[in-house]
PDB file of C-alpha atoms in Angstrom:
ATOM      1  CA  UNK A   1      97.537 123.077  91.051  1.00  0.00           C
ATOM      2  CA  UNK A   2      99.982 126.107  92.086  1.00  0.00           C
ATOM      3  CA  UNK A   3     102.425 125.307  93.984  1.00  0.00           C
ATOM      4  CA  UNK A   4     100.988 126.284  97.769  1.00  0.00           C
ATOM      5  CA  UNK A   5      98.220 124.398  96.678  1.00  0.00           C
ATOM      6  CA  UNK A   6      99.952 121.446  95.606  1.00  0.00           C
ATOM      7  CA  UNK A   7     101.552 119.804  99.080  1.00  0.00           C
ATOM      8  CA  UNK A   8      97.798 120.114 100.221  1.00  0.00           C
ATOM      9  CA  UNK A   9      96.266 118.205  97.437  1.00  0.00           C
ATOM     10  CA  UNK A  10      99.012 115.413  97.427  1.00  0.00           C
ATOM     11  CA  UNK A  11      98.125 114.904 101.206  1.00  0.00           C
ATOM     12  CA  UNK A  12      94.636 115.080 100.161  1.00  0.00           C
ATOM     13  CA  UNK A  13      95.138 111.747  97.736  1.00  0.00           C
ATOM     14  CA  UNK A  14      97.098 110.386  99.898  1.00  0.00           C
ATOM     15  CA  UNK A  15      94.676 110.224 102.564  1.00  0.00           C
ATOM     16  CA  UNK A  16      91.804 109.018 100.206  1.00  0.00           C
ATOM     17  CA  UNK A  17      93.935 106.556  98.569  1.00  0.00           C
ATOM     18  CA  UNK A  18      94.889 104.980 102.798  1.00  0.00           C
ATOM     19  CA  UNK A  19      90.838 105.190 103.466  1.00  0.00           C
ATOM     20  CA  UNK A  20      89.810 103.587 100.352  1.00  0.00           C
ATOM     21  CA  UNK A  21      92.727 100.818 100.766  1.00  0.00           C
ATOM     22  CA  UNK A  22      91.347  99.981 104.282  1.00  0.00           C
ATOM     23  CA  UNK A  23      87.742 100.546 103.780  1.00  0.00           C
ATOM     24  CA  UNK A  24      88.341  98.062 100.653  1.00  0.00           C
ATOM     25  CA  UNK A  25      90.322  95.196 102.624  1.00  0.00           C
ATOM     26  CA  UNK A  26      87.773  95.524 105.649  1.00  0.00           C
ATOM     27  CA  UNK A  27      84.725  95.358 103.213  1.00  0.00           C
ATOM     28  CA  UNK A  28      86.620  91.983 101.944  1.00  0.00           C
ATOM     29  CA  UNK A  29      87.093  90.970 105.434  1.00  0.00           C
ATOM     30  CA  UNK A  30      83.692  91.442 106.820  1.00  0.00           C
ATOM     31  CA  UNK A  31      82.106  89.302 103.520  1.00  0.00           C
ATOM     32  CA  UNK A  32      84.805  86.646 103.771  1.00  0.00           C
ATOM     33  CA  UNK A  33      86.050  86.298 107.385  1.00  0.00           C
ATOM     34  CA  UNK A  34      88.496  83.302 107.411  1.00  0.00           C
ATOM     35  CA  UNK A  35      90.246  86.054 104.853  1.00  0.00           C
ATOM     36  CA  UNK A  36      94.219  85.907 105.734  1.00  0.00           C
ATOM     37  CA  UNK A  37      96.110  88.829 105.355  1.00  0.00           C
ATOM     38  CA  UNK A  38     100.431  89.229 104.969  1.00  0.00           C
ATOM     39  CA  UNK A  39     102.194  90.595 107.929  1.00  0.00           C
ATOM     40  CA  UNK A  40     103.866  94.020 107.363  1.00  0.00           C
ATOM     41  CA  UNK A  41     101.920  93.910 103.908  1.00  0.00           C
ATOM     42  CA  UNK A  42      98.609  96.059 104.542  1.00  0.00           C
ATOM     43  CA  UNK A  43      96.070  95.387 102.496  1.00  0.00           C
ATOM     44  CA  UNK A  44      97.250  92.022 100.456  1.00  0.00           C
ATOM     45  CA  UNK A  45      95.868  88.684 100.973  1.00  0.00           C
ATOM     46  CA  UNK A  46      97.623  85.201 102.013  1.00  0.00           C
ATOM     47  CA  UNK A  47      95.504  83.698  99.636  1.00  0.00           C
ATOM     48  CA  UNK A  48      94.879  86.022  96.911  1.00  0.00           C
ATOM     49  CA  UNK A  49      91.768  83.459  95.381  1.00  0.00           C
ATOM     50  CA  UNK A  50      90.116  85.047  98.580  1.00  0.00           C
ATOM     51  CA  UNK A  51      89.746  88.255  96.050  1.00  0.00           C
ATOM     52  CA  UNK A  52      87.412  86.504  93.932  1.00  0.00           C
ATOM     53  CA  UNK A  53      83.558  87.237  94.466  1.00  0.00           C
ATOM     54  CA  UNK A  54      81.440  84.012  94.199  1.00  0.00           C
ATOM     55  CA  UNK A  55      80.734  83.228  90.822  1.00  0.00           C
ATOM     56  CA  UNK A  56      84.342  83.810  89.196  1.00  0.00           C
ATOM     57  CA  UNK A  57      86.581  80.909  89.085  1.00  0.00           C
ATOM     58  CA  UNK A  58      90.180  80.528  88.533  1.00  0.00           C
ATOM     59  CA  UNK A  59      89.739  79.510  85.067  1.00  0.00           C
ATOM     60  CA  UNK A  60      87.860  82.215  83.981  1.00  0.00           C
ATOM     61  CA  UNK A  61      90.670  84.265  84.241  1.00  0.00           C
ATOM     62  CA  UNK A  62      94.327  82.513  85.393  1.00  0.00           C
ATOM     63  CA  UNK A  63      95.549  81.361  81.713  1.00  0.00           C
ATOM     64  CA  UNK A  64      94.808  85.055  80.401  1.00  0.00           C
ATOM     65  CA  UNK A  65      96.438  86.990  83.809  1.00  0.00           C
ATOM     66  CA  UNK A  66     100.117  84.622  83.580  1.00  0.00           C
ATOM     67  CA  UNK A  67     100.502  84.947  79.482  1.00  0.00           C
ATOM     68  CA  UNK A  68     100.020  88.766  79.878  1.00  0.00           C
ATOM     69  CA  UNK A  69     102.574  90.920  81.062  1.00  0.00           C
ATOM     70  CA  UNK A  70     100.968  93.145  83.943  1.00  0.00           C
ATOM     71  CA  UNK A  71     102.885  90.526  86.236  1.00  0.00           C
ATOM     72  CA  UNK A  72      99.471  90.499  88.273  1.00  0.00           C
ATOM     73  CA  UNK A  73      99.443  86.941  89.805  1.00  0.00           C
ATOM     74  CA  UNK A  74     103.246  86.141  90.210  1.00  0.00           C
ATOM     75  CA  UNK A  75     104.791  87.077  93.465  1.00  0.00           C
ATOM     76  CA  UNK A  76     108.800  88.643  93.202  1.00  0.00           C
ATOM     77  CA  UNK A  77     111.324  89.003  95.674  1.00  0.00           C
ATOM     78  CA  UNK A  78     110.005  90.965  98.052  1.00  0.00           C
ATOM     79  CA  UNK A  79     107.182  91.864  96.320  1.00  0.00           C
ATOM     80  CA  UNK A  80     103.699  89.946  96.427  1.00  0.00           C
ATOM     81  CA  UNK A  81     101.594  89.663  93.381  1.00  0.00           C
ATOM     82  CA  UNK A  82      99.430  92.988  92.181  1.00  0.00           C
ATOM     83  CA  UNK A  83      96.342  90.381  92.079  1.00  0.00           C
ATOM     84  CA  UNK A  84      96.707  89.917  96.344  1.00  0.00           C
ATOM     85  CA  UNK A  85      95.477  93.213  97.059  1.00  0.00           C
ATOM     86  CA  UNK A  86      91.996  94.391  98.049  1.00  0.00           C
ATOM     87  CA  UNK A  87      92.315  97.369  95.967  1.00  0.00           C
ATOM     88  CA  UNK A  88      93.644  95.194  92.825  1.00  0.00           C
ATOM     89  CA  UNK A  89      91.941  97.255  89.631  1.00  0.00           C
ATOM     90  CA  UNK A  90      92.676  93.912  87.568  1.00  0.00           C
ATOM     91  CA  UNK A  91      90.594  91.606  90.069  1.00  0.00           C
ATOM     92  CA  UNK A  92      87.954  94.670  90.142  1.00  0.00           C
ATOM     93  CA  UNK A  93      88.060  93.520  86.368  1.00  0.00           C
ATOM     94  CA  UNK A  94      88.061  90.020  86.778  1.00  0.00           C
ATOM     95  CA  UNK A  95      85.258  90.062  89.703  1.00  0.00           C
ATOM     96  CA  UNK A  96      83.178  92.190  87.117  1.00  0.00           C
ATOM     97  CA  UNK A  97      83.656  90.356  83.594  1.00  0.00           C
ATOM     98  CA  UNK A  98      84.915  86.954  84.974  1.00  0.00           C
ATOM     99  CA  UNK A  99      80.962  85.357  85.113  1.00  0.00           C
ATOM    100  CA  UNK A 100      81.520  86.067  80.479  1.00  0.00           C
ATOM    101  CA  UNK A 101      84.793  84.873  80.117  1.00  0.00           C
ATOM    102  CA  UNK A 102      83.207  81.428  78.805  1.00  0.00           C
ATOM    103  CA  UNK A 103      79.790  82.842  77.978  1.00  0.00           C
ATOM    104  CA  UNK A 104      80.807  86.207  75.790  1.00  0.00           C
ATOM    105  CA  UNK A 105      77.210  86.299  74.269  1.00  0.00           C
ATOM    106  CA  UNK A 106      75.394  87.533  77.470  1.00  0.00           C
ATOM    107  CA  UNK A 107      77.605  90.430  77.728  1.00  0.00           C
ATOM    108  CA  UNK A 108      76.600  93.621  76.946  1.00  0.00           C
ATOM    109  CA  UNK A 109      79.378  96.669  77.119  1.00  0.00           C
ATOM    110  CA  UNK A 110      78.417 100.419  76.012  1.00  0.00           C
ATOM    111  CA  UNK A 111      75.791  99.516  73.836  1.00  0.00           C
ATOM    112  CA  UNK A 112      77.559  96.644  71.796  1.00  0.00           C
ATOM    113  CA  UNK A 113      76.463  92.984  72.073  1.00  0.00           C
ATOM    114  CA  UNK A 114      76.783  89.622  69.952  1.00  0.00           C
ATOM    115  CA  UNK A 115      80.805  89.671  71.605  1.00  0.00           C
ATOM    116  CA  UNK A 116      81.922  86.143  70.516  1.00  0.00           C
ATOM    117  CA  UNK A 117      85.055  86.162  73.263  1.00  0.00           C
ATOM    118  CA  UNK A 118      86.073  88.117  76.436  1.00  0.00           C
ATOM    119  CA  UNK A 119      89.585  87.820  77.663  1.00  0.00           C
ATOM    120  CA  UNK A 120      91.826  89.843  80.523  1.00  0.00           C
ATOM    121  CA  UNK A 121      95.045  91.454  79.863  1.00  0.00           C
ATOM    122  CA  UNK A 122      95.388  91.142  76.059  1.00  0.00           C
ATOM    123  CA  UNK A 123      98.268  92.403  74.158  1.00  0.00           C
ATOM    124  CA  UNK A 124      97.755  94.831  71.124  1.00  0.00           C
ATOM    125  CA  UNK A 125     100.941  95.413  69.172  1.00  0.00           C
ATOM    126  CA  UNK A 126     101.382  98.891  68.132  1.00  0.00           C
ATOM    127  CA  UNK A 127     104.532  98.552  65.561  1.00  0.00           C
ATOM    128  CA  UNK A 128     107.072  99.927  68.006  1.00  0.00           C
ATOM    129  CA  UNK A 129     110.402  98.131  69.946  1.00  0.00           C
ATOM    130  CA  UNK A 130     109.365  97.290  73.242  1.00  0.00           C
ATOM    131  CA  UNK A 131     106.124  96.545  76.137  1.00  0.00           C
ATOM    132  CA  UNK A 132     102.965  96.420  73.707  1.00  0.00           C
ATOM    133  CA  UNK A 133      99.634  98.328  75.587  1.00  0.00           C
ATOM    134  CA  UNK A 134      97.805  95.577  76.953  1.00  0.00           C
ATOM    135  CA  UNK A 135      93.912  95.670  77.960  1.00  0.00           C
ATOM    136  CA  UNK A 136      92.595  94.666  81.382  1.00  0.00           C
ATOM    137  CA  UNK A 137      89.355  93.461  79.448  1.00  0.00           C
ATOM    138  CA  UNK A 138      89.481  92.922  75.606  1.00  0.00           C
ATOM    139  CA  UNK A 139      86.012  91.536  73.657  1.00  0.00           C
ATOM    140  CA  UNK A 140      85.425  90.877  69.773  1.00  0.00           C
ATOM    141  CA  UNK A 141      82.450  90.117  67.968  1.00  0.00           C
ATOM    142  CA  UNK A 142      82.590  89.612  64.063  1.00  0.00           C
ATOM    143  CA  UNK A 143      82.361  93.130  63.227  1.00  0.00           C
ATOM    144  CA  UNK A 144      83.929  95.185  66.687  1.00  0.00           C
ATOM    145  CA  UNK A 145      86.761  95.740  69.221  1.00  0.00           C
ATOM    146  CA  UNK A 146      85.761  96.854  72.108  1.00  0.00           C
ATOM    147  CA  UNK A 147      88.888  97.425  74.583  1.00  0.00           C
ATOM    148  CA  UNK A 148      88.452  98.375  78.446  1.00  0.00           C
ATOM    149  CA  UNK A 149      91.180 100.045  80.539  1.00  0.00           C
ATOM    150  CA  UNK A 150      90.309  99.393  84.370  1.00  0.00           C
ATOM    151  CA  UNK A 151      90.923 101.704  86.809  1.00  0.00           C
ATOM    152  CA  UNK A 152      90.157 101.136  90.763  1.00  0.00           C
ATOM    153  CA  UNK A 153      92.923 103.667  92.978  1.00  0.00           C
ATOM    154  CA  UNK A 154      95.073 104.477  90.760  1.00  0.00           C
ATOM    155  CA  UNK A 155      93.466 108.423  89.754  1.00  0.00           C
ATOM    156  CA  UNK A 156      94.465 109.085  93.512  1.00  0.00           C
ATOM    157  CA  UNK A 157      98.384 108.182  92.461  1.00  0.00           C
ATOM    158  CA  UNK A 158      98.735 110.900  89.905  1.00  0.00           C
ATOM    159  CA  UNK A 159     101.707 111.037  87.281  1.00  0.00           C
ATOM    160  CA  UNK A 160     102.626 113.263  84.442  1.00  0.00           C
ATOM    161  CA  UNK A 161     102.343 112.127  80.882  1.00  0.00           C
ATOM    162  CA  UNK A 162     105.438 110.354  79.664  1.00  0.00           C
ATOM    163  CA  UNK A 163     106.362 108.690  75.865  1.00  0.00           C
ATOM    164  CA  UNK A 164     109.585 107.383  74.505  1.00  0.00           C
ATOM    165  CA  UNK A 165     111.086 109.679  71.632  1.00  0.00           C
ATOM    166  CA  UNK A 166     109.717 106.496  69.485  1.00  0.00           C
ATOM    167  CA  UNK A 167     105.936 107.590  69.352  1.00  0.00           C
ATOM    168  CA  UNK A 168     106.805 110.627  67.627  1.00  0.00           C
ATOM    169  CA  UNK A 169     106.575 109.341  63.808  1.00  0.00           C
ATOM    170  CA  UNK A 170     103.312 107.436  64.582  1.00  0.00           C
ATOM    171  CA  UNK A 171     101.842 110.327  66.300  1.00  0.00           C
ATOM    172  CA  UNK A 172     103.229 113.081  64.400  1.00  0.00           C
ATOM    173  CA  UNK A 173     104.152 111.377  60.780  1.00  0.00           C
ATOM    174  CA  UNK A 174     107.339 112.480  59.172  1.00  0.00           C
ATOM    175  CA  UNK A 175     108.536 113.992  56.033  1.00  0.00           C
ATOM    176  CA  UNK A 176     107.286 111.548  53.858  1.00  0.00           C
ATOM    177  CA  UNK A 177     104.411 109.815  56.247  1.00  0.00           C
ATOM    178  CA  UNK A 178     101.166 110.722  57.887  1.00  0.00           C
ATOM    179  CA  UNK A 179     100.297 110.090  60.751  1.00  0.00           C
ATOM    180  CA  UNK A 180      99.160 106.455  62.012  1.00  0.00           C
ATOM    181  CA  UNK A 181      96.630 107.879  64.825  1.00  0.00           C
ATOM    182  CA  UNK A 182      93.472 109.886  64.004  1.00  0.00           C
ATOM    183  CA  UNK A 183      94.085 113.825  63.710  1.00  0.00           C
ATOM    184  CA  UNK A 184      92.205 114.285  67.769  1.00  0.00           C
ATOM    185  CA  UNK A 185      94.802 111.919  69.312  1.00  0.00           C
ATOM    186  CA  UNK A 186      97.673 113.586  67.822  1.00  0.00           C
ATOM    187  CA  UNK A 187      96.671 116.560  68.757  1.00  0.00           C
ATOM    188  CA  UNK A 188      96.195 115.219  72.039  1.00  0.00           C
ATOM    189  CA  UNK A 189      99.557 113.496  71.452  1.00  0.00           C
ATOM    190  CA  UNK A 190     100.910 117.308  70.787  1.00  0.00           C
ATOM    191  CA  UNK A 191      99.274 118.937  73.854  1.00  0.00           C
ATOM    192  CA  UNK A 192     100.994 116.295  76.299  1.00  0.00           C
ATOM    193  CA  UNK A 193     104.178 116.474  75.177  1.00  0.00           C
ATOM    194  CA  UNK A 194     103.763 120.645  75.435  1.00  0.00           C
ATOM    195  CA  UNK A 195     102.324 120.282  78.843  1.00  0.00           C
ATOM    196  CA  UNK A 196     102.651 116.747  80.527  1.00  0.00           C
ATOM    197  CA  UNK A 197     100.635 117.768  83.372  1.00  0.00           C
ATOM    198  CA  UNK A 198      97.570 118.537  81.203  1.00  0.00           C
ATOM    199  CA  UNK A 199      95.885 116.334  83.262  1.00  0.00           C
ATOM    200  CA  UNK A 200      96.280 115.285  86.858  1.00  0.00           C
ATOM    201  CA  UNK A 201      94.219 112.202  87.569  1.00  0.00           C
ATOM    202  CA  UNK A 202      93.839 111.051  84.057  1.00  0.00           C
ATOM    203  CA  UNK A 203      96.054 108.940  82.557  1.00  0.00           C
ATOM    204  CA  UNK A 204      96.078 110.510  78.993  1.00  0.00           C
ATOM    205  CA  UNK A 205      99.136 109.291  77.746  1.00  0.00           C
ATOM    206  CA  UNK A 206      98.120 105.531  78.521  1.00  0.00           C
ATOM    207  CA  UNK A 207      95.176 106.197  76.567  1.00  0.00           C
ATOM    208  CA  UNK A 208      96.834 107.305  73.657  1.00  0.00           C
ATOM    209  CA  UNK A 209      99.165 104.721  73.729  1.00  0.00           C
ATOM    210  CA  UNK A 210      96.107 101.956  73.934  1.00  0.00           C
ATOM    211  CA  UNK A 211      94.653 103.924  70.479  1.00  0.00           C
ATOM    212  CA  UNK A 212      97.888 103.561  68.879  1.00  0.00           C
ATOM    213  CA  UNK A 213      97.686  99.567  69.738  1.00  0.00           C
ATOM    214  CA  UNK A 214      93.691  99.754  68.540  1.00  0.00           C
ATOM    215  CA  UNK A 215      95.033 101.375  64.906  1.00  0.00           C
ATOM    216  CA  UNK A 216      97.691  99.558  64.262  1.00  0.00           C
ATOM    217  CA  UNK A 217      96.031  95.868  65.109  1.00  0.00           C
ATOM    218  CA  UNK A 218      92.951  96.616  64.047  1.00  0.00           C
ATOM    219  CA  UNK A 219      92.800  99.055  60.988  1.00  0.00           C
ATOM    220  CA  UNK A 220      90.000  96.960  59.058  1.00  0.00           C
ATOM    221  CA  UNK A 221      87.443  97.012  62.266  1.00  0.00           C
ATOM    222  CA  UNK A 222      85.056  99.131  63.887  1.00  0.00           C
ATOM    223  CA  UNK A 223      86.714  99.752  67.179  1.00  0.00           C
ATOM    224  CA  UNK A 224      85.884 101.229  70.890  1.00  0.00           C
ATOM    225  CA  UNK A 225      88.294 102.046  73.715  1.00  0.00           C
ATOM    226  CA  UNK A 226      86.681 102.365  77.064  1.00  0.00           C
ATOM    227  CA  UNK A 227      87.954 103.493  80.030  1.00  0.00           C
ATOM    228  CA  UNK A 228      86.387 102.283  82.847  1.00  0.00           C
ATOM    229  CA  UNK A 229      86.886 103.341  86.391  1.00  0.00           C
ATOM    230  CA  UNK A 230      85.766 103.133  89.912  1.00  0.00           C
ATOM    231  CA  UNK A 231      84.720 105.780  92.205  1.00  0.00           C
ATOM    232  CA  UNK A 232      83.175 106.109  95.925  1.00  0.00           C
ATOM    233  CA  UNK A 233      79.516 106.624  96.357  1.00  0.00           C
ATOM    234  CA  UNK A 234      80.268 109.886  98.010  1.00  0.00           C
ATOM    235  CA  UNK A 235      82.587 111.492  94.672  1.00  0.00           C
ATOM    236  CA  UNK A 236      80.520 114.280  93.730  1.00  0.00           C
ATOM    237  CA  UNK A 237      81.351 115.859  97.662  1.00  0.00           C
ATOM    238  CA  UNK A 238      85.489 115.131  97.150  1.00  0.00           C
ATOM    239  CA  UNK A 239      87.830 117.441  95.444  1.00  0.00           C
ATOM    240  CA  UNK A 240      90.202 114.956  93.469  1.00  0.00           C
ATOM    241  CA  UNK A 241      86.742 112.370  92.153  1.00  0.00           C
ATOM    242  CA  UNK A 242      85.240 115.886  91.193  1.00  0.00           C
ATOM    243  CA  UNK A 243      88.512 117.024  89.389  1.00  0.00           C
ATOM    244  CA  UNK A 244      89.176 113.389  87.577  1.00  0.00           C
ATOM    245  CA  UNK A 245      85.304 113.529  86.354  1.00  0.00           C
ATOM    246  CA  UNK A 246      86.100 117.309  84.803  1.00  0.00           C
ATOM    247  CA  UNK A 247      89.250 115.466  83.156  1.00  0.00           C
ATOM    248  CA  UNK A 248      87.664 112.832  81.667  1.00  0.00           C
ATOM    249  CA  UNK A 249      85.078 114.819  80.157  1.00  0.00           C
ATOM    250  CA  UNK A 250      87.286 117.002  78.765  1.00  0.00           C
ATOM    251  CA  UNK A 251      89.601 114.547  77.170  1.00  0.00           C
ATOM    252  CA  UNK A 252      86.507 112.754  76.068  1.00  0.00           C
ATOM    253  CA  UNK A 253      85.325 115.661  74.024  1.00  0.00           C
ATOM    254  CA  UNK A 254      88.496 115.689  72.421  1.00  0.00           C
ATOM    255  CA  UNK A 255      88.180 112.901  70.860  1.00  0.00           C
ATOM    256  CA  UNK A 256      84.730 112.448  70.031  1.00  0.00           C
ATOM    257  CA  UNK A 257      83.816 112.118  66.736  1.00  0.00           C
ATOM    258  CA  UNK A 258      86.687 109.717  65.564  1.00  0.00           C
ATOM    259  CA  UNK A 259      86.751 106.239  63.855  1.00  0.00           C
ATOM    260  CA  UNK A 260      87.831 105.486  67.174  1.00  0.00           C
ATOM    261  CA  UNK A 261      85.016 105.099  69.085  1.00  0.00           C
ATOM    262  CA  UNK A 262      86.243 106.498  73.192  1.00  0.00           C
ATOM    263  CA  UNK A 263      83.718 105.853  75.949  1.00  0.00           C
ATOM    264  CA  UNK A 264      84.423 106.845  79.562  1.00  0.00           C
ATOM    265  CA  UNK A 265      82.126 104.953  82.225  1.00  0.00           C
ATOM    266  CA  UNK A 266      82.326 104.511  85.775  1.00  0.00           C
ATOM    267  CA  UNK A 267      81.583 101.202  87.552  1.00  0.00           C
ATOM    268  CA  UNK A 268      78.817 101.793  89.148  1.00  0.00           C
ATOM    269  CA  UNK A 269      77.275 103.338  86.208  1.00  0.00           C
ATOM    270  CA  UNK A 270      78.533  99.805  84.238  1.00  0.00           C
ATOM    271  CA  UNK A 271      76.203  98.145  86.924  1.00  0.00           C
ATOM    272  CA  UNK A 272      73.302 100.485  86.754  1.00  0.00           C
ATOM    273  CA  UNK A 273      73.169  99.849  82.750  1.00  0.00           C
ATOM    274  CA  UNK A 274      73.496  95.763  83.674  1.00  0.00           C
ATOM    275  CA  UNK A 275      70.892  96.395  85.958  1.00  0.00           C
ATOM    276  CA  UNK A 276      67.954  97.878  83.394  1.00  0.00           C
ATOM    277  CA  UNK A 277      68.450  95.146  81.205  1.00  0.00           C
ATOM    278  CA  UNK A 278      66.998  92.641  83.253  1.00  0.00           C
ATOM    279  CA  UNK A 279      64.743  91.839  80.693  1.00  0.00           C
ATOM    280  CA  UNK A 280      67.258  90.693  78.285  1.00  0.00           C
ATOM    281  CA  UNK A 281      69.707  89.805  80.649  1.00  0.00           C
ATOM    282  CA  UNK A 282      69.331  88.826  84.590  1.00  0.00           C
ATOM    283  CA  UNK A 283      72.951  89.674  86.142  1.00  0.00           C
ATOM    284  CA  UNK A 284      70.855  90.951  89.652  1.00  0.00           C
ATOM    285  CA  UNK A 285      72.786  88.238  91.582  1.00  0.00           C
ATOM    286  CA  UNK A 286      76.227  89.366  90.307  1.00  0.00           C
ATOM    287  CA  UNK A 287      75.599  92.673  90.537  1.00  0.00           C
ATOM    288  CA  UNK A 288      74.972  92.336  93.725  1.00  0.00           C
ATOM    289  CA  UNK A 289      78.016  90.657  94.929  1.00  0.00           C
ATOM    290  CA  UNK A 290      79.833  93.295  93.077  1.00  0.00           C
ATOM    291  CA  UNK A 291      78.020  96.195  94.948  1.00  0.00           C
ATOM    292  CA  UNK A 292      78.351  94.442  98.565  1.00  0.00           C
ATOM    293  CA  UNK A 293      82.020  94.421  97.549  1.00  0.00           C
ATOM    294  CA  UNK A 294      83.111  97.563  95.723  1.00  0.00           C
ATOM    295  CA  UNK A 295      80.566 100.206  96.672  1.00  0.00           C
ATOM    296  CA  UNK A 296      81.035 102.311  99.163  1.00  0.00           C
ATOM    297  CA  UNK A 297      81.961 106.028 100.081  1.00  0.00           C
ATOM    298  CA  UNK A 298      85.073 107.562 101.589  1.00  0.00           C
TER     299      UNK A 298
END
């Protein structure tokens, strides 16, 4: 945005970021009503099990969310846990996936089944010094990868693309090496680092990072990176949903046709494809819950 325009928009954000935060912990409130919530802490729970939608259990996802490193269920000095928000993207992840944890087969995730295991925040290691990219939702089956970056708020918090002087070589080979990333994602790699503000809502360099992880771990599989994110009922009337939507197209087409296969899909869309396969597999009650939960507008 220029820079009149740019105060506005931030306020903007801002704004829909506060009404989605409270729209998301009264939504919580109003299905669970004995829900506690922490003085001078808006929007996160005493209890933060009381961000689980019936039907997800603690050990469908507990042992996977305190070996990872997102530091999503431990509480720090004056900070409570990530996971005790309303708004938490990883329980929007947990609530949605949670019911396959133990029964990977019935899943079904852009058009790949058969998964043989589902697990939160796994770590992919990438061949560099330092915090491997980890995947809110990561499922295998004999042949596939198939890794999921969840998104709930965080578009409406916008950074600029950032790497350590490190993922030069992988992205951009050297004198005497290639390249370890498909030619569309160094390219993409190139036009960040030219212009980290290429994209606004869209966290590009994240995603590059994750398809660095998905080459290097998993050179001898077939392989698909999804990013998967939430928006209101009401996005096609709202500047910033509109604007991440024309991002994620864009990068999307940048990267289509590689080994790598990138899908971007919203939630609700997630829901709507769970929802047409009825006849193969009957998720009606658990979409449900997830709807009364997550959808609404702003």
């Amino acid at each position: 945005p220029g820079a009149r325009a740019a105060p506005r928009i931030a306020r903007m954000e801002a704004d829909l970021r506060r009404r989605a935060e409270r729209i998301a912990s009264d939504r919580l409130q109003t299905l669970r009503p004995a829900t506690g919530f922490m003085d001078g802490s808006p929007g996160y729970l005493v209890d933060w099990l009381d961000n689980l939608i019936d039907g997800v259990t603690l050990a469908d996802f507990e042992e996977d969310l305190r070996r990872g490193d997102g530091c999503e269920l431990p509480d720090r000095p004056g900070t409570p846990a990530k996971f005790r928000t309303a708004f938490s993207s990883s329980a929007l992840a947990v609530n949605t996936f949670g019911p396959f944890r133990h029964e990977p087969a019935r899943l079904s995730l852009v058009g790949v089944t058969g998964f043989r295991s589902v697990e939160f925040e796994h770590a992919c290691a990438n061949g560099l010094v330092g915090t491997n990219p980890h995947f809110d939702v990561f499922a295998q089956t004999d042949a596939t990868v198939v890794a999921v970056e969840s998104k709930f708020l965080e578009p409406l918090r916008p950074k600029a693309a950032a790497f350590s002087d490190q993922y030069q070589d992988p992205f951009r080979g050297t004198s005497t090496t290639t390249p370890l990333v498909e030619p569309p994602w160094a390219r993409m790699y190139s036009r960040l680092r030219e212009d980290p503000a290429t994209y606004r809502y869209l966290d590009a360099a994240q995603l590059a990072k994750h398809h660095l992880g998905l080459v290097v771990s998993f050179s001898n599989r077939q392989r698909t990176l999804v990013y998967l994110y939430w928006e209101p009922t009401n996005a096609a009337s709202l500047g910033p949903y509109r604007d991440h939507r024309r991002e994620v197209n864009d990068f999307a087409a940048s990267e289509a046709g590689c080994d790598t296969r990138f899908v971007a899909l919203s939630y609700p869309s997630l829901w709507r494809e769970w929802d047409h396969n009825r006849s193969s597999l009957d998720l009606s009650e658990h979409i449900d819950r997830l709807r009364q939960r997550y959808e609404f507008a702003l």
